[in-house]
Coordinates of C-alpha atoms and ligand atoms in Angstrom, one line a residue:
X1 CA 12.3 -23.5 6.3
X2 CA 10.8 -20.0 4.8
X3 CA 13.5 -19.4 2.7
X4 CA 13.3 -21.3 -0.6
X5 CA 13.7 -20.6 -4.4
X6 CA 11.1 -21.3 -6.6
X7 CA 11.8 -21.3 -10.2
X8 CA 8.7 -20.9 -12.4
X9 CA 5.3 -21.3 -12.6
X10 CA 5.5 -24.9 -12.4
X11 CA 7.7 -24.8 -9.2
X12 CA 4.8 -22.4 -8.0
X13 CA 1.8 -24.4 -8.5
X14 CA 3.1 -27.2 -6.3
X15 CA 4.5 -24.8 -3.6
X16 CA 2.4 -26.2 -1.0
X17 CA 2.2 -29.4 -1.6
X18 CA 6.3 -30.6 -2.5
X19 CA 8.0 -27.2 -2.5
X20 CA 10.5 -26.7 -4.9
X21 CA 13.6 -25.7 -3.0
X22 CA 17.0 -24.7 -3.0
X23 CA 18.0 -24.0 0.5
X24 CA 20.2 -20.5 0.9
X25 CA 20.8 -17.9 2.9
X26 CA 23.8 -19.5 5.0
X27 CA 27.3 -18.6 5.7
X28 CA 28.6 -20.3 2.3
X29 CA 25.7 -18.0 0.3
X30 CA 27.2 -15.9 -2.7
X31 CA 25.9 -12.6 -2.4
X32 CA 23.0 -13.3 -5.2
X33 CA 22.1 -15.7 -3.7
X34 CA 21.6 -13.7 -0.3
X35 CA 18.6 -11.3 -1.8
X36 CA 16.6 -14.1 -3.0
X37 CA 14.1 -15.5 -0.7
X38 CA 10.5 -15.9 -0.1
X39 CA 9.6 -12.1 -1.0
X40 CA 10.5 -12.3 -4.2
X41 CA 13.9 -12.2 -5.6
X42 CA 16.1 -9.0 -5.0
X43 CA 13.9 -7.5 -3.0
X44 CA 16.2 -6.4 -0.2
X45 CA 13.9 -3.5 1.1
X46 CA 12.3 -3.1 4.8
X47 CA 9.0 -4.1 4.9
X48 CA 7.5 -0.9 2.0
X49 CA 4.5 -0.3 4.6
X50 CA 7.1 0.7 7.2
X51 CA 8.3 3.5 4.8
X52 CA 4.8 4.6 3.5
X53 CA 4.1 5.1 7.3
X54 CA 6.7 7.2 8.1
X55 CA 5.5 9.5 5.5
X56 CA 1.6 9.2 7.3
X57 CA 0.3 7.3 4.1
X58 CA -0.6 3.4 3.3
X59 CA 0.6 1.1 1.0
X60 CA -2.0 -1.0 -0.8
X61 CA -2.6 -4.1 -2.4
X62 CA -5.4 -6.1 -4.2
X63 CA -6.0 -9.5 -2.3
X64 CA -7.6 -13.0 -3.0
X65 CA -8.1 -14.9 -0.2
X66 CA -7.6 -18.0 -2.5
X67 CA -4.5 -17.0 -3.6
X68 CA -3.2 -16.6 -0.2
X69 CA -4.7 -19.7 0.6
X70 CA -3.0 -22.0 -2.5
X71 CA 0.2 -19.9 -2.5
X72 CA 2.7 -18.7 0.6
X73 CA 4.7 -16.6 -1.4
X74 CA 1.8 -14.9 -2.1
X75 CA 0.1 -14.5 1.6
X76 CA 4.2 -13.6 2.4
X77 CA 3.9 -10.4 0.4
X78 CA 1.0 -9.7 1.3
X79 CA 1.5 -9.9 4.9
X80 CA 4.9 -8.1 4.4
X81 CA 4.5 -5.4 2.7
X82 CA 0.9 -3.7 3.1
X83 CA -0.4 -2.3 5.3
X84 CA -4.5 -1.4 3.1
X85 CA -5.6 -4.3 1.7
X86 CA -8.5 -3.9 -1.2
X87 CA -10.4 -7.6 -2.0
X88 CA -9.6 -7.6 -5.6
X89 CA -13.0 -8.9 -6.0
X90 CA -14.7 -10.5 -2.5
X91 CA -16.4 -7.1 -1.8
X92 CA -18.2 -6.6 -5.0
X93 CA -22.0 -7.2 -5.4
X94 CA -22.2 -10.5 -7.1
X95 CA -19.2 -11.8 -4.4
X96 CA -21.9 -10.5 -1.7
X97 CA -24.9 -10.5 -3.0
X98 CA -25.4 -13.1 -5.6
X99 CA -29.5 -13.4 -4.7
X100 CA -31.1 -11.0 -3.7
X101 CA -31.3 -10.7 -0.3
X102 CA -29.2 -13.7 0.0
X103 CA -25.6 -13.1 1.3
X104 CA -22.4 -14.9 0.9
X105 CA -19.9 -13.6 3.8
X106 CA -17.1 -15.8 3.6
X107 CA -14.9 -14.3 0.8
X108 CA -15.0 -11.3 2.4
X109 CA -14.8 -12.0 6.0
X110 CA -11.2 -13.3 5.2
X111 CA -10.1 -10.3 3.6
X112 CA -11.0 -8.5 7.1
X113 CA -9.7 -11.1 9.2
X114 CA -6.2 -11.0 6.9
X115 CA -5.8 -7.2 7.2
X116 CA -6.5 -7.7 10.9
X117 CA -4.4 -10.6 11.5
X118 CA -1.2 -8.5 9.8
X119 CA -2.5 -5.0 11.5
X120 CA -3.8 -3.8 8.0
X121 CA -6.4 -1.6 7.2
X122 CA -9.1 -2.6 4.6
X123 CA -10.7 -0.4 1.9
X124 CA -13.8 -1.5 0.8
X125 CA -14.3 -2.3 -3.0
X126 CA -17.3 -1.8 -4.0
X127 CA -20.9 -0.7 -3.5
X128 CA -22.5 0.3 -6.2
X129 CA -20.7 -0.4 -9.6
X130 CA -22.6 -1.7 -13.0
X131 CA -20.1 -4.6 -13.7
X132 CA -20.1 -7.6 -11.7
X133 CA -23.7 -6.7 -10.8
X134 CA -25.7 -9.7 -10.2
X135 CA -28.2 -10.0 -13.5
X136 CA -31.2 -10.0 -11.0
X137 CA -29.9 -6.5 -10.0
X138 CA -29.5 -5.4 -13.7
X139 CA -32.8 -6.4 -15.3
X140 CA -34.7 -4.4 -12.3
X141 CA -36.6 -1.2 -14.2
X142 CA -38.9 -0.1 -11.2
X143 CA -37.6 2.8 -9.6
X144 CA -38.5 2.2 -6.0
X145 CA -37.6 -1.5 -6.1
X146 CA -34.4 -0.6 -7.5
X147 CA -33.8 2.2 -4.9
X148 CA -34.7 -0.5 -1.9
X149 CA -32.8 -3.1 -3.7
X150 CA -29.4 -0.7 -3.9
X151 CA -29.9 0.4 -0.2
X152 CA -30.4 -2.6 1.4
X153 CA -27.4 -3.9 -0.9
X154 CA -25.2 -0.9 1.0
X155 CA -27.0 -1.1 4.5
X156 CA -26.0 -5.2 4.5
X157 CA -22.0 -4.9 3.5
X158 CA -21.6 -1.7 4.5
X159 CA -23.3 -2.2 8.0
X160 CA -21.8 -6.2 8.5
X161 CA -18.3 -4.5 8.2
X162 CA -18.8 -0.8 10.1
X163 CA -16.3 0.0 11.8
X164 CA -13.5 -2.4 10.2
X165 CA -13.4 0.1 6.7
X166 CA -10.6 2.3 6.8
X167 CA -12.8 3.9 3.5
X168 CA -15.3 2.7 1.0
X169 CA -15.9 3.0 -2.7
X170 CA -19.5 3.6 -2.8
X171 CA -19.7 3.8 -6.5
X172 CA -16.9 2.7 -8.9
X173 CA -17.2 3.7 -12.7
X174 CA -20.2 6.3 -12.9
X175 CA -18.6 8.3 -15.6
X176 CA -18.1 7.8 -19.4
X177 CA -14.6 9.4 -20.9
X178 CA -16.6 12.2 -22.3
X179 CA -17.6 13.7 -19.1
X180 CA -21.2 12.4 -19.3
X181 CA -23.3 9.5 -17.5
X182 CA -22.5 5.7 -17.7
X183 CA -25.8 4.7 -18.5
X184 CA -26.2 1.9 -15.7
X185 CA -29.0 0.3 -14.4
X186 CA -28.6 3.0 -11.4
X187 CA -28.2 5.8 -13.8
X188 CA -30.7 4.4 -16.2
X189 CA -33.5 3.7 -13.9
X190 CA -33.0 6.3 -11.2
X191 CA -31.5 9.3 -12.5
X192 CA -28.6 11.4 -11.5
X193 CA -29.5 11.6 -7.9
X194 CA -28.4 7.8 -7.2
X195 CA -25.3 8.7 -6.5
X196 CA -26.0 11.0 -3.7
X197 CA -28.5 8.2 -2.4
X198 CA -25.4 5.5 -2.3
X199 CA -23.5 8.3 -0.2
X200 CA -26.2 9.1 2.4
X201 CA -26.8 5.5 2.5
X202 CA -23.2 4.3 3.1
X203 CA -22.7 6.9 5.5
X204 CA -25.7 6.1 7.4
X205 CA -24.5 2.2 6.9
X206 CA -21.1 3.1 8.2
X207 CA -20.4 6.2 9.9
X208 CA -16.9 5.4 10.9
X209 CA -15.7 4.9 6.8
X210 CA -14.4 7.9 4.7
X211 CA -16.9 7.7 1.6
X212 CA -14.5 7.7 -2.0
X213 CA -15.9 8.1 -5.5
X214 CA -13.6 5.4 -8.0
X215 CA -12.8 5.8 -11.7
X216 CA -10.5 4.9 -13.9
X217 CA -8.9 7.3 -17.3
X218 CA -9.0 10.2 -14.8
X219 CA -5.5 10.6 -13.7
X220 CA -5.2 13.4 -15.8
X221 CA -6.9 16.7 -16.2
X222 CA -9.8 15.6 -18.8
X223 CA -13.9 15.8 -19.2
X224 CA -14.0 12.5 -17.2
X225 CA -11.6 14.0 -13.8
X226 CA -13.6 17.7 -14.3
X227 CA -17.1 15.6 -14.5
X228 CA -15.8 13.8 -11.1
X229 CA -14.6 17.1 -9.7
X230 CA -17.8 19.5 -10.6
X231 CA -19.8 16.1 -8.6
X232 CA -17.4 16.3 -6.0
X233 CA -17.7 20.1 -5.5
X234 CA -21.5 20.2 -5.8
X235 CA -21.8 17.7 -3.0
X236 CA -19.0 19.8 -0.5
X237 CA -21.3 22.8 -1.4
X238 CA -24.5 20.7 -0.7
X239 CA -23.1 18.8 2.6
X240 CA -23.3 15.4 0.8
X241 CA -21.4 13.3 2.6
X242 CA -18.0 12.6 0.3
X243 CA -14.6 12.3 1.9
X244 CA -11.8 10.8 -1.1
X245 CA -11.5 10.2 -4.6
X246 CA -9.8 6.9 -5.9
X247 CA -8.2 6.8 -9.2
X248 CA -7.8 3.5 -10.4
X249 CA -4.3 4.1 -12.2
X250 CA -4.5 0.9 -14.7
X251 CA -1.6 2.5 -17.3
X252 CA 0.2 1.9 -20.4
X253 CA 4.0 2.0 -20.3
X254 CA 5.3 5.9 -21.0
X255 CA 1.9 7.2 -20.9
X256 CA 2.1 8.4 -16.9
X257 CA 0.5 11.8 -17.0
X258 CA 2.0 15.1 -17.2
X259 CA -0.4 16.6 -14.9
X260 CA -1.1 14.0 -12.7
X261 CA 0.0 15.6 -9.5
X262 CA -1.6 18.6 -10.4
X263 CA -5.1 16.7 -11.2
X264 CA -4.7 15.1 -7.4
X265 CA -3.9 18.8 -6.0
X266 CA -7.4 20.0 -7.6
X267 CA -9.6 17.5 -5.9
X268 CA -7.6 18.0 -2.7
X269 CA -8.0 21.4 -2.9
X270 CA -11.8 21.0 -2.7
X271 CA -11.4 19.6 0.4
X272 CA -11.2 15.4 0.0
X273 CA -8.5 12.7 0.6
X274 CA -6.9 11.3 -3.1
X275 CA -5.9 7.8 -3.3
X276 CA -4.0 6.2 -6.4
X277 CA -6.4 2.8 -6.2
X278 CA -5.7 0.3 -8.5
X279 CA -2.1 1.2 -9.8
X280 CA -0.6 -1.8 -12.8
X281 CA 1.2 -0.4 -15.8
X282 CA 0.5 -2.9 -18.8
X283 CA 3.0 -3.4 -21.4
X284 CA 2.8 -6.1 -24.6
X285 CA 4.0 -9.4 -23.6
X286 CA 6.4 -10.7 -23.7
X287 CA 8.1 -7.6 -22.3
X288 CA 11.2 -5.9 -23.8
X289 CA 14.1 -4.4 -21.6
X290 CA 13.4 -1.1 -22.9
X291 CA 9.7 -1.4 -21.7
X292 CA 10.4 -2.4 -18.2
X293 CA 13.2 0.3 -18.1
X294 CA 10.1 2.9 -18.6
X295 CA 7.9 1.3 -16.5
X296 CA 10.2 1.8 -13.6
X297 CA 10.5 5.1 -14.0
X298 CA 6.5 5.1 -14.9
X299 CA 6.1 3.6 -11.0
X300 CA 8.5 6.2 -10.1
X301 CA 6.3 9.1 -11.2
X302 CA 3.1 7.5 -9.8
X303 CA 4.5 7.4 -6.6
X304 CA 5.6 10.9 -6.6
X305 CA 2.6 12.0 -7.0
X306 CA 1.0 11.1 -4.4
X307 CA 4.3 11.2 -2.3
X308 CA 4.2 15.2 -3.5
X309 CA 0.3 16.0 -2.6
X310 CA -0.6 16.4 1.3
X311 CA -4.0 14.8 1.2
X312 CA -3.1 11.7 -1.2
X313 CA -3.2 8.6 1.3
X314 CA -1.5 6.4 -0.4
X315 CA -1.1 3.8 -3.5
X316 CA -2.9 0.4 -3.7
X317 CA -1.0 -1.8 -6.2
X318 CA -3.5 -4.1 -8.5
X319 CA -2.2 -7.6 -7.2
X320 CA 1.7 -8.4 -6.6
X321 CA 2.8 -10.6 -9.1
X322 CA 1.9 -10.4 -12.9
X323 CA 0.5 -14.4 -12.8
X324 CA -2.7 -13.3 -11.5
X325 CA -3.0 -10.0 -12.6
X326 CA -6.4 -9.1 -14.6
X327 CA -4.4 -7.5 -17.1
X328 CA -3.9 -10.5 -19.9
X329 CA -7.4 -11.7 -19.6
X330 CA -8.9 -8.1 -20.1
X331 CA -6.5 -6.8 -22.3
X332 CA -5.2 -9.4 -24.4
X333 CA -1.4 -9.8 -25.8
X334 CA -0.5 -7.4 -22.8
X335 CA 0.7 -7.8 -19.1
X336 CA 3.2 -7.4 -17.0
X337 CA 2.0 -4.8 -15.1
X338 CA 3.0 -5.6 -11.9
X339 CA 6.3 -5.1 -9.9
X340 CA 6.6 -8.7 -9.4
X341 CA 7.1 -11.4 -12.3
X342 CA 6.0 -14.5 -12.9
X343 CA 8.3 -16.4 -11.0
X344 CA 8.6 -13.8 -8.2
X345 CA 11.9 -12.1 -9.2
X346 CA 10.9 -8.1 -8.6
X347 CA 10.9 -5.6 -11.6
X348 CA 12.8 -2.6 -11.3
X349 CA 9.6 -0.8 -10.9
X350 CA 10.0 -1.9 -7.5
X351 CA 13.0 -0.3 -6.6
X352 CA 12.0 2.7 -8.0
X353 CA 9.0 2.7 -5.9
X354 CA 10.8 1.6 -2.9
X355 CA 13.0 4.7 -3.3
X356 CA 10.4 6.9 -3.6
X357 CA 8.8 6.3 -0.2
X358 CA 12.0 6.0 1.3
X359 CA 12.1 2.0 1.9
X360 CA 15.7 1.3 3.6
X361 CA 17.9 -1.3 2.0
X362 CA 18.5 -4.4 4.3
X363 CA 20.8 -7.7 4.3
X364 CA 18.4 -9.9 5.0
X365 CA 14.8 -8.8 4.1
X366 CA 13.1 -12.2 5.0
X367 CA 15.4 -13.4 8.5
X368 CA 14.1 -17.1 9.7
X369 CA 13.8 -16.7 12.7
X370 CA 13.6 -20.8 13.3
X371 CA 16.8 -21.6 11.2
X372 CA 20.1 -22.1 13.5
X373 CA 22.0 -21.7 10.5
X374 CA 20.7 -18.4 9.1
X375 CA 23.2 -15.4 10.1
X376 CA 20.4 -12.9 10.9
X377 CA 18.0 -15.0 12.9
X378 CA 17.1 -12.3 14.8
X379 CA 16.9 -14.4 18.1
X380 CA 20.8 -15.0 18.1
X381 CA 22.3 -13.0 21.0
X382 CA 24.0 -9.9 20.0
X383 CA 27.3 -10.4 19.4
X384 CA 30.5 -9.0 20.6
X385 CA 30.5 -6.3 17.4
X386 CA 32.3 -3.0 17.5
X387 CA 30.3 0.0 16.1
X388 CA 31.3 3.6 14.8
X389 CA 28.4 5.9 15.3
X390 CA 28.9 9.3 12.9
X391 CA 26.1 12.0 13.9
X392 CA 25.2 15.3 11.9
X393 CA 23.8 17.6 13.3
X394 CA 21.8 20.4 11.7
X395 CA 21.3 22.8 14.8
X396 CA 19.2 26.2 14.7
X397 CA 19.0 29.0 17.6
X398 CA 16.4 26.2 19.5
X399 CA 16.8 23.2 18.3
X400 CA 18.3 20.4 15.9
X401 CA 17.3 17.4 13.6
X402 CA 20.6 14.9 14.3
X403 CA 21.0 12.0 11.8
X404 CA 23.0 9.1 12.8
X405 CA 24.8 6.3 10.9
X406 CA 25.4 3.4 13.3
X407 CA 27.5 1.3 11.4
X408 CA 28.7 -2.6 12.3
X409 CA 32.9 -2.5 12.2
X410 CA 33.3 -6.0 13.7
X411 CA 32.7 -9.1 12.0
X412 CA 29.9 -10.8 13.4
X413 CA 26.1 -9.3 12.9
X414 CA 24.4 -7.0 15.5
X415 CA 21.1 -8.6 16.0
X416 CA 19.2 -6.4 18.2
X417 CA 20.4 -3.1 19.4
X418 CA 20.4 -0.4 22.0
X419 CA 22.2 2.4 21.3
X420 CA 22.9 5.1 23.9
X421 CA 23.4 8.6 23.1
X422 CA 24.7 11.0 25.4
X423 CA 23.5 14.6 25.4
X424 CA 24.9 17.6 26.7
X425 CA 23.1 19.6 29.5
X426 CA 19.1 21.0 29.0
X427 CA 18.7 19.2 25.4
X428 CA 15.2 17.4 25.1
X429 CA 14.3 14.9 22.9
X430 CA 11.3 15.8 20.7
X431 CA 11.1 13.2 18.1
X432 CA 12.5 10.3 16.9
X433 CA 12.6 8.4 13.7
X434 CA 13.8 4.7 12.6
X435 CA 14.0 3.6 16.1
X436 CA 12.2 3.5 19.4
X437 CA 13.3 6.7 21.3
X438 CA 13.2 7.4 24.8
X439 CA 15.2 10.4 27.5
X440 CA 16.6 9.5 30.9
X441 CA 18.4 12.8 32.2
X442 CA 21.2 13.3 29.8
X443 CA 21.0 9.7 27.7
X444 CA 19.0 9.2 25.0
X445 CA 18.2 5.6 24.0
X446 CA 17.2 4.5 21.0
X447 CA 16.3 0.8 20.5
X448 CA 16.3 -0.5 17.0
X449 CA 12.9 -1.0 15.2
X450 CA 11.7 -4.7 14.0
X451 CA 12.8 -4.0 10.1
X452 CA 16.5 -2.2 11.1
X453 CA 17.1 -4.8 14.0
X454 CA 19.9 -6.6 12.2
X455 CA 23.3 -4.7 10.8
X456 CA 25.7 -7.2 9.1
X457 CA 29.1 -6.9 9.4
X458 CA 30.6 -3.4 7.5
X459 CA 26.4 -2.4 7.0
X460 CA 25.0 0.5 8.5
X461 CA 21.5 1.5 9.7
X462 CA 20.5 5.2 10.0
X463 CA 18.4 7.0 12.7
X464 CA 17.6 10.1 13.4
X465 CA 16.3 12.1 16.1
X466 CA 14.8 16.1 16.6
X467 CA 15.6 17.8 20.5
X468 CA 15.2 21.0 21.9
X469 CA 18.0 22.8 23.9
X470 CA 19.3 26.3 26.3
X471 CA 22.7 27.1 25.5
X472 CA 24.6 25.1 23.7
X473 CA 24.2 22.6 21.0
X474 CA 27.6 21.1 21.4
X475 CA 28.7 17.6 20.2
X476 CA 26.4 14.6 20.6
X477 CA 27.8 11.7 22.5
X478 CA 29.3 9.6 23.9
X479 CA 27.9 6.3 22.1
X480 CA 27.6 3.4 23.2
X481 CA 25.3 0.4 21.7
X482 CA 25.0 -2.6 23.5
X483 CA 26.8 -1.4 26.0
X484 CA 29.9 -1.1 23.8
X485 CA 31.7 2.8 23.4
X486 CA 31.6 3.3 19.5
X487 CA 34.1 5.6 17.4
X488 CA 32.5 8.2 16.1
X489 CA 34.1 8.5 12.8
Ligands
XIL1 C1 -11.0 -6.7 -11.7 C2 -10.4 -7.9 -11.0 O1 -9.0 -7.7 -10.9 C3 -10.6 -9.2 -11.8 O2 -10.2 -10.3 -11.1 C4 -12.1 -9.3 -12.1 O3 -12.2 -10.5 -13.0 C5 -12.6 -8.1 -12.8 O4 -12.3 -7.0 -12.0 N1 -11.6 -1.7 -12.1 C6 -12.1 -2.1 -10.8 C7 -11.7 -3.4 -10.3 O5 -12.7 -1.3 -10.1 O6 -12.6 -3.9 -9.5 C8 -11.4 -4.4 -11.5 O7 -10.9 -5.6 -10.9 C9 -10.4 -3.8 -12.4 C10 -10.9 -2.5 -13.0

């Protein structure tokens, strides 16, 4: 049974052990009842890495091995929804590295093997950052013994993981809000040129991994961003290997940046990848309506962002759900952050994200595929539905983008589809979107994709699909899907 109810943090704690449930989903559900499930409640979106790809960027999130391990709904969303997957702290040089020369792999070996059990990339956090820096590491004040020290540190993680790092931060947090210096141990005891050291060395470490720079407070245009951006220009100018900049995004409710997108465009424009890193947007605690109300709309703006620069991969979220976020520990009396509460239920910081990268709505987010009783097991046979297929077509003198609503107008779910479009003479399919396309002469065949494959009775699922054509660009059709003629109004 994967689809339970779990009411609070109690209920949670003994998930694994003597779940908490309250079966659902079947034909007597009320329609609450039906968006609740293990992927938090009301979330009724397609998986939200499946939209971020159809836009070319990743959706991110920071993982625990242990918290996949002690809770499912936890490794659930995880698996679900991302598709980058940051260890929130298994990476990081007292995780890896806690004596010298001594390493500790098994933290992060599982965040690798969970991004490449769910087909996820991983981006590597961190390699050279002053906190969580093993004291051994800090208290070292000879130059060259630091310098071997912080290059064998990089050669070791870097080099076990080569090849498995979609990108890494080599150094997280080498800037002070003024523009100047942190004054690390790094900083401290080898001068300016460390930096460009970690970058030659991670490169060398890991050829394959696009090399970031990390900060947080510089999501705007400020001394701290500029300090980032002259370093990041320098080292273009000087062939130092750089490829992206990662801002960390931890926010404060209605304090989103005017000039965010226009801070991203600048680094772009110098010729690196932007990445919004560590996204959370803290409020006090408990949280009022008002302050969630902006924080969706904070999300919102995040999102677009990115969404609006060419060049910004994506948005790593800094956990899922506001139980384990960092936030109350660090920052105390405030929290959550996160678009998932406590207990699971989603914020509305999640549909606002969700709309953003252009997440489809869907009956059933979580289908089982096990349960007999559950209407969209998705292993039912498809059933005797009728379908009305409306196309638009948006033609010019060589071509045309159609969009298609295939909509269920029986009374049983479509579970599984094929739908066959026929074309008039010398059109050629180009593209397709939302479903698996294919041309045989004059049919084209679109075969629904794993997060559109079930359409509920009166629902509707939209595709979408760019040909080529001599002459005419007359009416699209007939229709059929699963071998059934559709109307087409
Ligand atoms: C935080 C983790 O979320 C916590 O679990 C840990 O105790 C402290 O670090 N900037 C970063 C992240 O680059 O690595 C930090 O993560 C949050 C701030």
């Amino acid at each position: 049974m994967k689809k339970f109810l779990i009411t609070g943090a109690l209920a949670l704690s003994t998930a694994l052990c003597a779940p908490a449930v309250i079966a659902f989903g079947g034909p007597d559900a009320s329609p609450s009842e039906a968006t609740q499930s293990a992927l938090g409640i009301g979330h009724n979106f397609e998986p939200l890495r499946d939209a971020a790809e159809r836009s070319g960027r990743t959706l991110g999130v920071a993982y625990a091995p242990h918290l996949a391990s002690s809770d499912s709904q936890y490794r659930s969303i995880a698996e679900r929804e991302f598709s980058i997957i940051t260890a929130e702290n298994a990476m990081k040089w007292d995780a890896t590295e806690p004596q010298r020369g001594q390493f500790r792999w098994t933290e992060a070996d599982a965040v690798v093997q969970f991004a490449q059990d769910n087909d996820a990339e991983v981006y590597g956090h961190t390699l050279v950052w002053h906190s969580q820096l093993p004291q051994w590491a800090a208290n070292l004040t000879d130059p060259a013994e630091l310098r071997t020290v912080m290059v064998d540190h990089i050669n070791s993680v870097a080099g076990r993981y080569a090849g498995d790092i979609a990108a890494w931060d080599v150094v997280n947090e080498a800037f002070e809000d003024n523009g100047s210096r942190r004054q690390s141990v790094f900083q401290r005891v080898l001068g300016d040129g460390y930096i460009e050291e970690a970058f030659r060395a991670a490169r060398a470490a890991d050829p394959e991994a696009k090399l970031c720079i990390n900060d947080y407070s510089t999501d705007w245009i400020n001394a701290k961003s500029t300090a980032i951006y002259d370093l990041v220009k320098d080292f273009k100018e000087r062939n130092v290997p750089i490829d992206c900049v990662g801002f960390q995004s931890h926010l404060i409710v209605g304090q989103v940046p005017t000039n965010f997108q226009q801070n991203l465009q600048r680094f772009v424009d110098l010729g690196v990848d932007v990445r919004i890193t560590e996204l959370d947007i803290r409020m006090s605690t408990p949280p009022s309506a008002a302050n969630l109300a902006t924080q969706a709309q904070d999300y919102r703006k995040v999102f677009q962002a990115c969404w609006n620069v060419d060049g910004c991969t994506g948005v790593t979220l800094w956990g899922i759900t506001d139980s384990y976020s960092w936030i109350p520990q660090v920052f105390p009396g405030q929290g959550a952050a996160l678009p998932w509460n406590d207990d699971y239920s989603t914020k509305a910081a999640l549909g606002e994200l969700a709309e953003v990268i252009g997440a489809q709505h869907v009956s059933d987010p979580d289908p089982d595929p096990t349960d007999p009783t559950d209407p969209t097991d998705p292993t039912d046979p498809p059933g005797d539905a009728l379908c009305a297929v409306v196309p638009q077509v948006n033609a010019w003198n060589t071509g045309y983008t159609a969009n298609l609503t295939i909509r269920n107008t029986g009374s049983v779910a479509i579970n599984g589809w094929e739908l066959t479009i026929g074309l008039p003479e010398g059109h050629q399919l180009t593209q397709g979107w939302s479903a698996e396309f294919s041309q045989s002469g004059n049919d084209i065949v679109a075969s629904n994709a794993a997060w559109n494959a079930t359409i509920s009775p009166g629902n509707s699922v939209g595709i979408g699909f760019n040909a080529t054509y001599q002459g005419t660009s007359a009416d699209l059709g007939p229709f059929t899907l699963n071998g059934i003629a559709c109307d087409e109004s």
